[in-house]
Amino acid sequence: MIHVGVLGATGAVGQRFVQLLANHPWFTLSTLTASDRSAGKSYGSVVNWRLDSPFPESVKDLVVSPTTVDAVKDCDIVFSALPADIATTLESDIADAGVGVFSNASSHRMAADVPLMIAEVNPEHAALIDVQKKNHNRDGFIVTNPNCSTIMLATALAPLMKFPFTTINVATMQAISGAGFDGVPAFGIYDNVIPYIGSEEEKMSREANKILGTFDGTQIAGAPFTVSASCNRVPVIDGHTLNVWIDVAATPDEVIEAFRTWQPPFAGLPTQPEKTILYLPDENRPQPRLDRNRGNGMTVSVGRVRDGIRFVAMGHNTIRGAAGASVLNAELLHTKKYF
Amino acid sequence: MIHVGVLGATGAVGQRFVQLLANHPWFTLSTLTASDRSAGKSYGSVVNWRLDSPFPESVKDLVVSPTTVDAVKDCDIVFSALPADIATTLESDIADAGVGVFSNASSHRMAADVPLMIAEVNPEHAALIDVQKKNHNRDGFIVTNPNCSTIMLATALAPLMKFPFTTINVATMQAISGAGFDGVPAFGIYDNVIPYIGSEEEKMSREANKILGTFDGTQIAGAPFTVSASCNRVPVIDGHTLNVWIDVAATPDEVIEAFRTWQPPFAGLPTQPEKTILYLPDENRPQPRLDRNRGNGMTVSVGRVRDGIRFVAMGHNTIRGAAGASVLNAELLHTKKYF
Amino acid sequence: MIHVGVLGATGAVGQRFVQLLANHPWFTLSTLTASDRSAGKSYGSVVNWRLDSPFPESVKDLVVSPTTVDAVKDCDIVFSALPADIATTLESDIADAGVGVFSNASSHRMAADVPLMIAEVNPEHAALIDVQKKNHNRDGFIVTNPNCSTIMLATALAPLMKFPFTTINVATMQAISGAGFDGVPAFGIYDNVIPYIGSEEEKMSREANKILGTFDGTQIAGAPFTVSASCNRVPVIDGHTLNVWIDVAATPDEVIEAFRTWQPPFAGLPTQPEKTILYLPDENRPQPRLDRNRGNGMTVSVGRVRDGIRFVAMGHNTIRGAAGASVLNAELLHTKKYF
Amino acid sequence: MIHVGVLGATGAVGQRFVQLLANHPWFTLSTLTASDRSAGKSYGSVVNWRLDSPFPESVKDLVVSPTTVDAVKDCDIVFSALPADIATTLESDIADAGVGVFSNASSHRMAADVPLMIAEVNPEHAALIDVQKKNHNRDGFIVTNPNCSTIMLATALAPLMKFPFTTINVATMQAISGAGFDGVPAFGIYDNVIPYIGSEEEKMSREANKILGTFDGTQIAGAPFTVSASCNRVPVIDGHTLNVWIDVAATPDEVIEAFRTWQPPFAGLPTQPEKTILYLPDENRPQPRLDRNRGNGMTVSVGRVRDGIRFVAMGHNTIRGAAGASVLNAELLHTKKYF
C-alpha cells in the first residue's frame, strides 16, 4: 500500500483531497497536516467539514500533524494544498527528504525542471522529474498541477493543438470556492460581479504555454500562442466557466469533431473520468450547476462552438481544477513507477 | 407641455419608463397602455410595482388604455416597451398616425431610415428622421435605442473611434432584469451561469456597426469593425458587465485618457448624467452592485484598461440600457424641434 | 415485476420521480405522461432535464403518453406529480380503473378515507385504503403524501408524540424548487425574502393534525394540537428549513434523546434512509446546503434543541418532501400487499 | 455647530454613520477614527467604500485619527461603531472625558444607568443620563441603541403595548450586512440558511424588555413579557425580516389599526422618517429588497397581521437597525439639550 499525506488538510482544497483519498483503491491516507493549533488533535475534532458530501468517517480519528518535513517524511507521497508563501520552501524540503510532492500551490509551477501537469494532456512532461532529481540531487520530487482556470482552458485546447492558432482571448466567470472557504465575503459578491482576481490573468497566460509546450527530454519549449485573459468572480459556488476566442484554422464542425474524438493516451485510472472532455450540443450548455459534477467533477464540458472560433468551457474548480487533477497526476506517475 | 405615453407600462422596462417620466420637467405622462385585461382600470390597481424605488403616486389613478393606435393618437410622443412581435406593426401605425415613437423594441432598429441612437454618441443620426418621414410619407417617426448590452459597448467605444481598430471581442455578464421581471426562473440561474441569450450576440454585432457608422445625409455606412460577442446570464439583479478586447492602435494610457476626456456634443438635458462615461481607476472596478446607479443609472463605468487592449465596461441595463436611453433620445430630439 | 407510471413526468417533482424510479429494484418505470404536445415523443426528446444528477439513459427512449386514464390503466401503480386542478378528477378515475395512485397533489389529502402518509410516521393509516375501496367500490386506491413543509414538521414531531403538547408555532424558510422549476422568478426572490406562500400555512395546520392523528379502523381522529405557521420563500435552491416552537412537557435533553432514539416500525425498504431523523449537535446545524442530501435526500435533520422548546428541522423538499416520500409509501404498501 | 466624531469609521456600520453624517444639517463630521495603520492618512485613501451610494467627497480629505480618547476629546459627541471588546473601556473613558457617546456596540446596553433607546419608542429613557452622570460623576454620557433585530421587534411592539400580552415568539431572517462587510463568507451562506447567530437570541430577549420597560425617574423596570427568538442568517444583503407570534389580547384588525395610527411623541427630526411604522396591506409584504429603503431606510414595515396573532416586520439593519437609529437618538437628545 502507498502511504500518502495531505498538507493543509482543513481548507477548501485540503478537504477535497481528503474526500478523494479517504477511500482510494491505491493510496492510504496516513498523514493529515494543519496549523500548529490543530496539531495533536483528531481530524474530526478540528475540521469544519464544509463540503456537501458526508464527512468520511474513516479519517475522523486520524491525529493531525504539524505542517513540517518530519510529519510527512514516512509518506511515499504528499498532496499539497498549502498557500504559496508556505509551499515554496517546505515543498522543496520535503522533496529533498525523498518524498514525492503533488502540489496545488503556484510556487513551483513555472520552475524549469518541475512538471506542470494535466495527466491526460501532457503526461510526457512527467519525465522532467528525472531532470529535477539530477538538478537538485534529490530522491523525492515536486509535480504541480495548474491554476484552476488554466486547467479548463488547457484541457479544452488539447484537441485543438493539431490545428494552427496563435491567439486566445478568454473571459472567465469563476466560482467562489476558488478563493477558499472564506476568501470571498458574501457582502462583496452577492448580486455582483468582481471583474478582477489577483494575478489570475498572468497565471493563465504563462501556465497554458508551459502545459501545452513540447518537452525535448531536457526542457520544455513553451507553446507558440499567447493567452489574453479577463478574469471575473461571479456568484457561483463551484465551477469555472470560460468564454474562449481562438484564431484556429478550423471550422466549427472540425473543432466539434476534435472535441468529440479526442482521447487521452491512457485510460482506467481510478480518478480518471470516462470522458476528460465532453461536448454538449445544447445551445445553452455547459452550465456550472448542471454540469460541474460530470465525471465526478473531473470532466471538462465544452459547448457553443461557433464562428470566431468561439466556444464555452466549464469544469469543477476544486476537483478537476485542483485536488482531483493532483490525485490523477499521482495515479499516472504511480503507473510510471515514479514511486 | 408635451404629452407622452408609455406602451406596455407594467413590465420591467415599462415601469422604468414610468419611474423616469412621472416627474419629468418637460414631459407629462398622460397615457399608459397595457394588456386588454388591464385596460380601463387605474394604473395603481393593475401594476405590480417591483422596482425598489417608491411607486410614483402621481400616476396611481391614471386609467390604463389598451395598447392601440387610438389610445395614443393624442400624445405628442410615446415610449415603447413592447415586445418585438407586437411592436413591429403597431409602432409603424402610430408613427403613420403622426406620433413620435421612441422604441426600446428591436423591431425597427436595423431599418435603413430609422435612427438607432445613443443620444450622446450619435446624435447626428437624428436627421434620418427626415429621410424616414419622406420614405413613409408620415408625420410621426420612429427612433430606436439599442439593445441593452450594445449600449454599454457602443458608448465605451465612442471615445476610441479616433483610433484605428477593426476587431472587438466582447464577453457579457448580463443581469436578470434584462429578461424582464419573470424572464429568468430562479431555479435556472441561481448558483449558475447560463452562457447563452437568444439572438443577443447577433444584435451586438450588427447594432454596434450602425450606431457608430457615418451618416451622409441620406444613409448610414456601418462602422468598419466586427464585433464577436459571447453573452452570458449571471445571478445579478441589475447591471450588465462587459469584458472587451479591441485591437486598437493606442496604448492603455491613451485609451484611459480618451475615456477621461471624452465629452458628448451637448450637456444639461434632464436625464443626461454628469458623466456619460466614468473611468474608475481601482483594479477591481466597475462592479454592477456598486457602480450601476452612478449618474442615476445613466453613466457607463469603465475600468481595468490594460494591454490587449482589454477593458471592462458596465452600466445599468434597464436605465442606461433601455428606458433612460430612450427618454434621453426624446429630450435631445425635443431640443432639435422634432416635436 | 411491478409496472409503474409517473403522471406529469417533466416537471420538478416529476423529474425527481423519474430519477428515483429509473433504477428501482422493485418497480419498473413503464409509463411516463406529460402534456398533449409531448405525447408520442421520446421522453429524452421532450424533457428539459434540470436536476444536477445525470439524466437516466434507461428512460431516454420511453415514449411519452398523454395524461389520461387509458395511458396508465395497465400500470400496477402510478405516481402523480400533477397540479391539484388536474389531479382531483383524474386521480379518482385512475383509482376507479383499478390502479393504485400515489399522489403528491393536495387534491385528496384531506379526504376522510384517503391516507395522508409519511411511511415511517403513520404506516397504520394505510388501512384506510380498505375503507376507501369500500366507500368508492373501487379496486384501485389513492394514497397521498403531505405538503413538503408539513412532512418536515410531522416527521420531527413523531418522536415527541409521547410527550403532551398542544401548541406549535413554526416559521418556514422554503426553497425555490418547492414552487416548481419556473414557479419563482429570479427577479423576485434574489436578495430577498418573500414572507408568503399561497395556502401553505393552512396546509401545514390541517395536514399535521391528520398525519399524527389516530386511526380506529374506520376513521382518523386528528391529533390534539394546533399548528400556527408562517411560511417564507428564501433564496435557497433545495431544502426547507423550519424554526419550531412547541409547548412540550419535556426538557431539551429529553427532546434530544427522543430524536436520537426514535425508530420507525420497519427498516430496509429501498428508498428508506438509514436514519429518518438525524439529530445534529452542532450549534449551527442543520443547514440546507450541507445537510439536504443526507440519506440520499430522505433524512430529516434536526438540531438547536433548546428551551422553549425551540428546535430547527430541515429536509430536502423535492425528495423527502415530495417524490421520495411517495415512492417510500409505495414500497411500504407493497410489503403490505396492497398491490 | 456641533462637532461629531465616528469611532471605527471604515466598517459596515462606520460607513453608514459617515454616509448619514456627511451632510447633516446640525452635526459637523470633524473626527473619524480607525485602526492605527490607517491613522494619519486621509479617510478617502484608507476607506474601501462598499456602500452603493456615492462616496461623500466632503470627507475625502479628513485625516483619520487613532481610536483613542484624545482623538475625540474635542468633539461634542461621538458615534461608536466599535466592536464590543474595544468599546467597553474606551466608551466609558470617552464619557468620563466629558463627551457624549452614542454607541451601536452591545457593551453598555444593559447597564442599569445607560439608556437603551429607540428615539420614537422610549424617548423618556433619555433621563437615565442624569442618573448615569451622577453615578459616574461624569460630564459626558453613554447612550446605546439596540441590537439590529431587536430594533425591528421593539419598534413593531410599541403600538401594541396598550394591549396585554406576555409571550412573543420571533423567527428572524437576517441580512449578511448584519455581520459586517466581511463577517459572512459567501461559500457559507450562498444557497443556504444558517440557523444560528451567536448571542443574537439572548440579545433580543433581554434588550426588548429594557426598551419597552418603564422608567420611574431612577431606574427601569423591564416590560412584563418574554421573548423567545430563533435567529437565522439568510442570503439577503440588507434588511432583517421577522416572523412574530404574540399572545396579544386584540383582534388582527385592532392590531392593524394600532400599527396604522401609532405616532411617535415628536416629529420632524432630520433623520426621522415620515412614518416610523408603515403597515403594508399586500399579502406578500414586507420584503427586504422592495421595502428596506422606505423612509431612507428608517421605516419599519409591518404586514401579514393574522390570527395568532402573527405578523411580519422588516427594516434596514444597518440604517434603522444601527447607524440611523443612533443618529436619530443624538438628534432627539440635542433637542432635549443634553449637548
JSON list of C-alpha atoms in Angstrom, two decimals, chain B residues 4 7 13 17-18 36 53 56-57 67 114 118 141 154 170 181 190 245 265 329 336-337:
[
{"chain": "B", "resi": 4, "resn": "VAL", "atom": "CA", "xyz": [-46.28, 61.45, -23.60]},
{"chain": "B", "resi": 7, "resn": "LEU", "atom": "CA", "xyz": [-46.71, 51.47, -24.42]},
{"chain": "B", "resi": 13, "resn": "VAL", "atom": "CA", "xyz": [-38.86, 48.40, -18.88]},
{"chain": "B", "resi": 17, "resn": "PHE", "atom": "CA", "xyz": [-40.26, 54.49, -18.17]},
{"chain": "B", "resi": 18, "resn": "VAL", "atom": "CA", "xyz": [-42.98, 55.41, -15.67]},
{"chain": "B", "resi": 36, "resn": "ASP", "atom": "CA", "xyz": [-56.68, 44.42, -22.61]},
{"chain": "B", "resi": 53, "resn": "SER", "atom": "CA", "xyz": [-37.93, 52.98, -5.63]},
{"chain": "B", "resi": 56, "resn": "PRO", "atom": "CA", "xyz": [-44.94, 57.29, -8.05]},
{"chain": "B", "resi": 57, "resn": "GLU", "atom": "CA", "xyz": [-48.26, 58.34, -6.51]},
{"chain": "B", "resi": 67, "resn": "THR", "atom": "CA", "xyz": [-52.31, 49.09, -26.49]},
{"chain": "B", "resi": 114, "resn": "VAL", "atom": "CA", "xyz": [-34.77, 54.54, -38.56]},
{"chain": "B", "resi": 118, "resn": "ILE", "atom": "CA", "xyz": [-27.47, 56.73, -28.12]},
{"chain": "B", "resi": 141, "resn": "PHE", "atom": "CA", "xyz": [-41.49, 58.92, -36.75]},
{"chain": "B", "resi": 154, "resn": "ALA", "atom": "CA", "xyz": [-21.05, 51.34, -28.22]},
{"chain": "B", "resi": 170, "resn": "VAL", "atom": "CA", "xyz": [-16.72, 41.03, -26.01]},
{"chain": "B", "resi": 181, "resn": "PHE", "atom": "CA", "xyz": [-39.39, 40.60, -14.34]},
{"chain": "B", "resi": 190, "resn": "TYR", "atom": "CA", "xyz": [-29.19, 30.65, -9.00]},
{"chain": "B", "resi": 245, "resn": "TRP", "atom": "CA", "xyz": [-10.82, 43.08, -26.27]},
{"chain": "B", "resi": 265, "resn": "PRO", "atom": "CA", "xyz": [-21.56, 67.33, -28.00]},
{"chain": "B", "resi": 329, "resn": "ASN", "atom": "CA", "xyz": [-33.18, 60.43, -27.00]},
{"chain": "B", "resi": 336, "resn": "LYS", "atom": "CA", "xyz": [-33.83, 69.68, -32.10]},
{"chain": "B", "resi": 337, "resn": "LYS", "atom": "CA", "xyz": [-37.52, 70.58, -32.56]}
]
